[in-house]
Amino acid sequence: MSVMVSVFDAQRSRTSEKYTAYPPEVLPMFVAEMDSVPAEPVREALERAVRDGDTGYVGHTRVLPEVFADFAGRRWGWDVDPDLVRTTTDVSVAAVEVLRRVIAPGDQVVVMPPVYPPFWDYVHEAGGTVTEVPLLPPPGDPDPFDTTAGWCMDLDGVARAMADGARTVLLCNPHNPLGLVHAREDLVALARLAAEWDAVVVSDEIHAPLVHADAVFTPFLTCGPEAVEHGVALTSASKAWNLAGTKCALMVGASERARGWLDGLPVEVVERTGILGYTASVAAFRDGEPWLASLLAELAGNRRVLAEELGTALPGAGYRQPQASYLAWLDLRALPWGDDPARVLIERANVALSNGRDFGRPGIGHARLNFGCSEETLREGLARLASAR
């Protein structure tokens, strides 16, 4: 049974951003939200909570840290200490609040574009300044059937930024919008740079459960003693199980230094965790892996459809199958649509994609497409894109 529903059915019944930001004639393939049905254990847990009236403030319980630690151990061999896990509303809040603990006003924070657009906002909200160290692109034109990473961190650029005063890196692993799963050796090298300069790496790992079968995810905090001492990880069940609106994320440390940062968070950061998000996250991490396996199989199929069909729909478009998640990074610079092809496509094809420029200067002429949908919806999107030529 498919975990996806028709996007047109979803538009008729759902009220979230994906289905209400545009008129119903527009196919929504922009924001990172899937057309999926909830995993059975998650749905049952939420129904039970509502039925029992368990909808108050989040309780003081270790259940989610322990369940997540079990999940991380099974899935990645990551030995998480539940005592070094805290929760909050979402990864955005987690990023801002952790940055506030590890930087001083005006400090430089490295971000690696093209990257999730709110990263700039996180740094500014926390009182820092952004230092951009763009990822290094793969040489030559992308092969749509190539699932190797291609892109990589510019570690020499990070070293230069630290020499110039940067003491924090806001890492995205897996990297949105590229679906890049950073190589372990690069993460180890980044951790050693952090140790050399007494810097901190804040690693957003929200897409980690969505890594595809031909890639291996490495949690940053498993990358040696330097990573343990100089890192904090942020994650959530929200992307993998489509639970963004329930509001729960985790902040994970691995050292006494990190314990100090986490214990120093304002009490309201933890208290604002949504109890329904907490409930849903426990069910997802504890009992949701069979559903996740079905989801990943569907996403792998869609990833392949894009590789096979995009060149016919949009000759000249560049695409490399992502190693993680359900987001496709489309290089549309060869088409005569200027710096913002997403604007052209919504006007000509009634398809809403994310504007590549929002992901930083390397995103000019690009667009991000969400294939977290049924194959039927994806093929409808491709047919509409073809009509824009």
XYZ file of C-alpha atoms in Angstrom:
389
model
C 0.000 0.000 0.000
C 1.319 3.445 -0.937
C 2.064 5.889 1.867
C 1.262 8.762 -0.522
C -2.113 10.219 -1.398
C -3.100 12.185 -4.481
C -2.010 15.786 -4.190
C -5.450 16.794 -5.447
C -7.128 14.903 -2.595
C -4.722 16.548 -0.167
C -5.543 19.998 -1.536
C -9.224 19.377 -0.842
C -8.767 18.326 2.777
C -5.551 19.790 4.199
C -4.903 23.304 5.480
C -1.106 23.371 5.828
C 1.150 25.729 3.882
C 1.807 23.335 1.023
C -1.857 23.176 0.055
C -2.965 26.743 0.781
C -0.073 28.971 -0.351
C -1.244 28.847 -3.987
C -4.586 28.532 -5.794
C -5.786 24.941 -6.349
C -4.807 24.978 -10.025
C -1.134 25.227 -8.985
C 0.702 21.948 -8.355
C 2.580 22.442 -5.051
C 6.085 20.985 -5.282
C 7.965 23.541 -3.218
C 7.912 23.376 0.605
C 9.432 20.273 2.237
C 6.199 18.568 3.195
C 5.050 15.243 1.755
C 1.684 14.094 0.413
C 1.900 11.124 2.762
C -0.556 9.546 5.172
C 0.655 9.214 8.780
C 2.382 6.062 9.892
C -0.093 3.799 11.678
C 1.725 3.901 15.057
C 1.885 7.696 14.895
C -1.788 8.034 14.014
C -2.803 5.658 16.797
C -0.671 7.495 19.339
C -2.131 10.874 18.391
C -5.704 9.556 18.356
C -5.180 8.015 21.788
C -3.726 11.246 23.191
C -6.641 13.322 21.916
C -9.191 10.758 23.087
C -7.633 10.689 26.559
C -7.275 14.459 26.751
C -3.469 14.267 26.908
C -3.105 17.633 25.191
C -1.607 19.844 27.911
C 1.905 21.103 28.448
C 4.720 18.688 27.730
C 5.652 16.545 30.718
C 8.981 15.922 32.406
C 9.816 12.525 30.985
C 12.863 10.755 29.559
C 10.817 8.635 27.168
C 11.687 10.436 23.928
C 15.437 10.762 24.651
C 15.577 7.041 25.418
C 13.525 6.062 22.360
C 15.657 8.254 20.120
C 18.828 6.777 21.586
C 17.543 3.291 20.738
C 16.659 4.400 17.191
C 20.043 6.051 16.625
C 21.827 2.954 17.863
C 19.839 0.613 15.598
C 20.027 2.784 12.521
C 23.485 4.363 12.657
C 25.397 2.669 15.463
C 25.347 5.989 17.329
C 25.605 5.665 21.101
C 23.438 8.556 22.318
C 23.326 9.414 26.019
C 19.657 10.223 26.840
C 20.872 12.544 29.610
C 22.380 14.759 26.898
C 19.164 15.112 24.872
C 16.769 18.033 25.195
C 13.593 18.823 23.255
C 12.052 21.999 21.862
C 9.468 23.062 19.297
C 11.372 22.495 16.054
C 14.849 22.428 14.553
C 14.641 26.137 13.687
C 14.214 27.045 17.362
C 16.853 24.495 18.326
C 19.374 26.064 15.937
C 18.767 29.598 17.159
C 18.857 28.698 20.848
C 21.994 26.541 20.597
C 23.743 29.259 18.586
C 22.844 31.749 21.315
C 24.656 29.535 23.801
C 27.848 29.098 21.765
C 28.411 32.503 20.115
C 28.848 36.057 21.333
C 27.044 38.953 19.607
C 28.619 39.650 16.240
C 30.542 36.365 16.028
C 31.024 34.839 12.598
C 29.101 31.646 11.818
C 30.016 29.617 8.731
C 27.188 28.474 6.447
C 27.688 26.489 3.253
C 25.435 27.557 0.379
C 23.471 26.473 -1.489
C 21.708 25.679 1.777
C 18.300 25.792 3.454
C 17.314 29.504 3.328
C 16.486 29.986 7.043
C 20.135 29.286 7.976
C 20.925 32.975 7.427
C 17.967 33.948 9.608
C 19.035 31.579 12.397
C 22.439 33.221 12.601
C 21.058 36.733 12.569
C 18.378 35.924 15.163
C 21.048 34.465 17.445
C 23.089 37.669 17.134
C 25.809 36.393 14.822
C 27.056 37.335 11.380
C 27.150 34.945 8.439
C 30.386 33.913 6.751
C 29.630 32.009 3.554
C 31.868 29.121 2.519
C 30.058 27.647 -0.501
C 30.183 23.925 -1.127
C 32.471 22.801 -3.930
C 30.431 21.685 -6.960
C 31.167 18.473 -8.855
C 33.225 18.851 -12.013
C 31.412 18.719 -15.339
C 27.730 18.292 -16.039
C 25.671 16.249 -13.544
C 24.766 12.696 -14.510
C 21.147 12.087 -13.467
C 21.870 8.398 -12.859
C 24.901 9.099 -10.668
C 24.049 8.805 -6.979
C 27.515 9.678 -5.695
C 27.662 12.942 -3.844
C 29.592 15.077 -6.327
C 29.436 18.114 -4.084
C 31.645 18.408 -0.996
C 32.638 20.796 1.766
C 35.346 23.351 1.039
C 37.469 22.457 4.048
C 40.238 24.839 2.991
C 37.609 27.590 2.858
C 36.407 26.673 6.349
C 39.988 26.798 7.605
C 40.418 30.272 6.105
C 37.154 31.416 7.699
C 38.339 30.182 11.097
C 41.691 31.883 10.617
C 39.710 35.064 9.961
C 37.767 34.690 13.202
C 34.832 32.322 12.636
C 34.304 30.045 15.636
C 31.068 28.272 14.710
C 29.888 26.192 11.756
C 26.192 25.644 11.072
C 26.328 22.339 9.221
C 23.531 20.728 7.205
C 23.945 16.927 7.096
C 22.282 15.569 5.014
C 22.520 18.791 3.079
C 19.341 20.513 1.899
C 18.746 21.216 -1.036
C 21.332 18.882 -2.583
C 20.503 15.670 -0.754
C 24.241 15.424 -0.077
C 25.313 13.010 2.663
C 28.677 14.320 3.811
C 31.509 11.798 3.693
C 32.780 10.597 7.045
C 36.330 11.707 6.245
C 35.108 15.240 5.566
C 33.183 15.332 8.849
C 36.250 14.073 10.730
C 38.354 16.773 9.061
C 35.782 19.413 9.998
C 35.824 18.215 13.621
C 39.614 18.476 13.699
C 39.427 22.021 12.354
C 36.931 22.843 15.088
C 39.319 21.457 17.694
C 42.260 23.365 16.236
C 40.415 26.670 16.468
C 38.253 25.832 19.516
C 35.166 26.230 17.359
C 31.724 24.627 17.599
C 29.867 22.658 14.928
C 26.071 22.784 15.148
C 24.889 19.944 12.904
C 21.327 20.009 11.550
C 20.574 16.315 10.904
C 16.819 16.519 10.377
C 16.942 14.614 7.048
C 19.093 11.764 8.414
C 16.324 9.105 8.588
C 15.663 9.738 4.871
C 19.063 8.635 3.570
C 18.682 6.315 0.578
C 20.063 2.781 0.367
C 23.063 3.769 -1.780
C 24.479 6.191 0.808
C 25.654 5.936 4.414
C 24.802 8.626 6.947
C 27.410 9.526 9.553
C 26.188 11.429 12.622
C 28.634 14.253 13.305
C 28.977 13.320 16.967
C 30.378 9.899 16.002
C 33.350 11.448 14.190
C 35.946 11.140 16.916
C 36.805 12.893 20.184
C 37.056 16.278 18.478
C 33.453 16.040 17.278
C 32.290 14.896 20.720
C 33.929 17.885 22.404
C 33.038 20.502 19.780
C 29.647 19.427 18.427
C 25.907 19.567 18.995
C 23.384 17.745 16.786
C 19.833 18.852 15.997
C 17.212 16.460 14.680
C 13.512 15.609 14.583
C 11.019 13.047 13.348
C 9.280 15.836 11.457
C 10.790 15.405 7.992
C 10.897 11.606 7.811
C 7.396 11.068 9.214
C 5.844 14.327 7.917
C 5.120 15.744 11.367
C 6.307 19.349 11.090
C 3.078 20.811 12.452
C 3.159 18.776 15.664
C 6.231 20.664 16.919
C 8.992 18.620 18.493
C 12.746 18.535 17.875
C 15.795 17.235 19.702
C 19.106 18.831 20.670
C 21.803 16.233 21.286
C 25.170 16.617 22.956
C 27.954 14.171 23.708
C 30.227 15.952 26.206
C 30.180 17.794 29.506
C 30.804 20.964 27.546
C 27.631 20.328 25.563
C 25.769 19.540 28.783
C 26.639 23.041 29.935
C 25.200 24.558 26.766
C 22.028 22.499 27.002
C 21.552 23.088 30.721
C 22.019 26.802 30.080
C 19.040 27.009 27.730
C 16.132 29.098 29.018
C 13.572 26.782 30.603
C 10.921 27.913 28.119
C 12.944 26.523 25.198
C 12.168 23.013 26.452
C 8.730 23.833 27.858
C 7.542 24.979 24.422
C 7.852 21.447 23.021
C 4.441 20.404 21.709
C 3.061 17.464 23.677
C 1.456 16.038 20.516
C 4.781 16.378 18.741
C 6.489 14.579 21.609
C 3.884 11.815 21.486
C 4.166 11.473 17.712
C 7.973 11.454 17.843
C 8.054 8.651 20.399
C 5.769 6.558 18.187
C 7.771 7.349 15.044
C 11.218 6.561 16.436
C 10.012 3.502 18.391
C 7.535 1.874 15.997
C 7.699 3.777 12.693
C 10.553 2.090 10.850
C 8.411 -0.294 8.749
C 6.441 2.698 7.458
C 9.707 4.564 6.855
C 11.008 1.650 4.782
C 7.891 1.820 2.581
C 8.306 5.569 2.218
C 11.947 5.272 1.192
C 11.044 2.678 -1.438
C 8.502 5.097 -2.963
C 10.931 7.984 -2.830
C 13.619 5.889 -4.500
C 11.182 5.162 -7.318
C 10.377 8.840 -7.760
C 14.052 9.725 -7.653
C 14.596 7.321 -10.537
C 11.610 8.632 -12.517
C 13.128 12.102 -12.377
C 16.441 10.746 -13.632
C 14.713 9.002 -16.540
C 12.195 11.697 -17.508
C 13.508 15.152 -16.604
C 15.770 15.398 -19.645
C 12.795 14.786 -21.917
C 10.553 17.227 -20.081
C 13.198 19.949 -19.809
C 16.095 19.385 -22.232
C 19.202 20.989 -20.822
C 18.126 20.727 -17.184
C 20.757 19.369 -14.819
C 19.900 16.902 -12.051
C 21.793 14.432 -9.885
C 19.809 11.932 -7.830
C 19.977 13.007 -4.167
C 21.498 10.677 -1.613
C 18.881 11.668 0.945
C 15.364 13.026 1.287
C 12.766 13.919 -1.350
C 14.183 17.181 -2.668
C 15.630 17.485 -6.168
C 18.050 20.303 -7.007
C 17.473 21.325 -10.621
C 20.081 23.269 -12.576
C 18.033 25.265 -15.103
C 20.713 27.744 -16.172
C 20.804 26.303 -19.688
C 17.164 27.250 -20.203
C 16.226 30.842 -21.162
C 14.493 31.632 -17.866
C 17.004 33.864 -16.124
C 17.983 33.920 -12.479
C 14.609 32.761 -11.111
C 13.250 29.906 -13.210
C 10.755 28.991 -10.460
C 8.900 32.241 -11.171
C 8.688 31.371 -14.861
C 7.450 27.849 -14.153
C 4.645 28.919 -11.869
C 3.470 31.381 -14.521
C 3.793 29.068 -17.519
C 3.205 25.615 -16.039
C 1.229 26.127 -12.818
C 3.927 24.280 -10.880
C 5.300 25.814 -7.688
C 8.986 25.069 -7.049
C 11.358 26.708 -4.576
C 13.442 29.574 -5.951
C 17.076 28.502 -6.078
C 18.374 32.012 -5.328
C 16.849 31.760 -1.845
C 19.458 29.084 -1.079
C 22.325 31.530 -1.653
C 24.250 32.886 -4.630
C 25.164 29.398 -5.954
C 21.419 28.798 -6.368
C 20.912 31.435 -9.047
C 19.283 29.787 -12.071
C 18.283 26.722 -10.031
C 15.057 25.467 -8.464
C 14.212 22.866 -5.838
C 11.507 20.305 -6.600
C 9.744 18.238 -3.912
C 9.117 14.665 -5.085
C 7.592 13.556 -1.794
C 4.400 12.666 -3.626
C 2.786 9.845 -5.576
C 4.379 8.815 -8.866
C 1.191 9.970 -10.582
C 1.621 13.448 -9.103
C 5.287 13.534 -10.095
C 4.475 12.603 -13.689
C 1.796 15.298 -13.770
C 4.428 17.757 -12.602
C 6.849 16.660 -15.309
C 4.159 17.010 -17.987
C 3.411 20.522 -16.784
C 7.098 21.446 -16.737
C 7.390 20.247 -20.320
C 4.577 22.592 -21.320
C 6.654 25.586 -20.183
C 9.255 25.170 -22.937
